[in-house]
GROMACS .gro file of C-alpha atoms in nm:
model
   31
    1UNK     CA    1   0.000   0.000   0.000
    2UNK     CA    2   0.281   0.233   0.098
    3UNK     CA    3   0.488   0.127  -0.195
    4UNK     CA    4   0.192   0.199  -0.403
    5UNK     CA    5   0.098   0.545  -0.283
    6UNK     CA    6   0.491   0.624  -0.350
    7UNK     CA    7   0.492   0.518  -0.677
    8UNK     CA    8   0.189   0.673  -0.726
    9UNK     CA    9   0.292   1.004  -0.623
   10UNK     CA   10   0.621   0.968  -0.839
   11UNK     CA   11   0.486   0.915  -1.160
   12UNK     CA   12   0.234   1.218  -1.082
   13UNK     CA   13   0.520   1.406  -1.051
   14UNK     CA   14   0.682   1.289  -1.348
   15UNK     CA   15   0.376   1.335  -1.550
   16UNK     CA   16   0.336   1.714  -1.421
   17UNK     CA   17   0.737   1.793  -1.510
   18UNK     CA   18   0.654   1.642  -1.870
   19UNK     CA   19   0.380   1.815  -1.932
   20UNK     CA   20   0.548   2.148  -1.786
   21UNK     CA   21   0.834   2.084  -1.993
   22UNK     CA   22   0.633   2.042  -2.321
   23UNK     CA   23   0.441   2.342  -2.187
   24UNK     CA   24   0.770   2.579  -2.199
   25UNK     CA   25   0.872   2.401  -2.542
   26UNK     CA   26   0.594   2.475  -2.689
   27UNK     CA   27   0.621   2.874  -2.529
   28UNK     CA   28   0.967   2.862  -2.731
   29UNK     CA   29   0.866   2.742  -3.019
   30UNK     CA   30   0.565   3.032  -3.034
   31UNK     CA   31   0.782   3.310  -2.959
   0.00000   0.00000   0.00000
């Protein structure tokens, strides 16, 4: 359960950096 809720939490992490990080690409590639 613990490991779970870890993991969990990781990958929402990692999905919110990603999508930040295509977020300023994109900003870049407007401007």
């Amino acid at each position: 359960m613990v490991l779970w809720q870890s993991d969990l939490r990781i990958s929402w992490r990692a999905q919110w950096s990603s999508l930040l990080m295509h977020g300023v690409v994109a900003a870049l590639v407007l401007l």
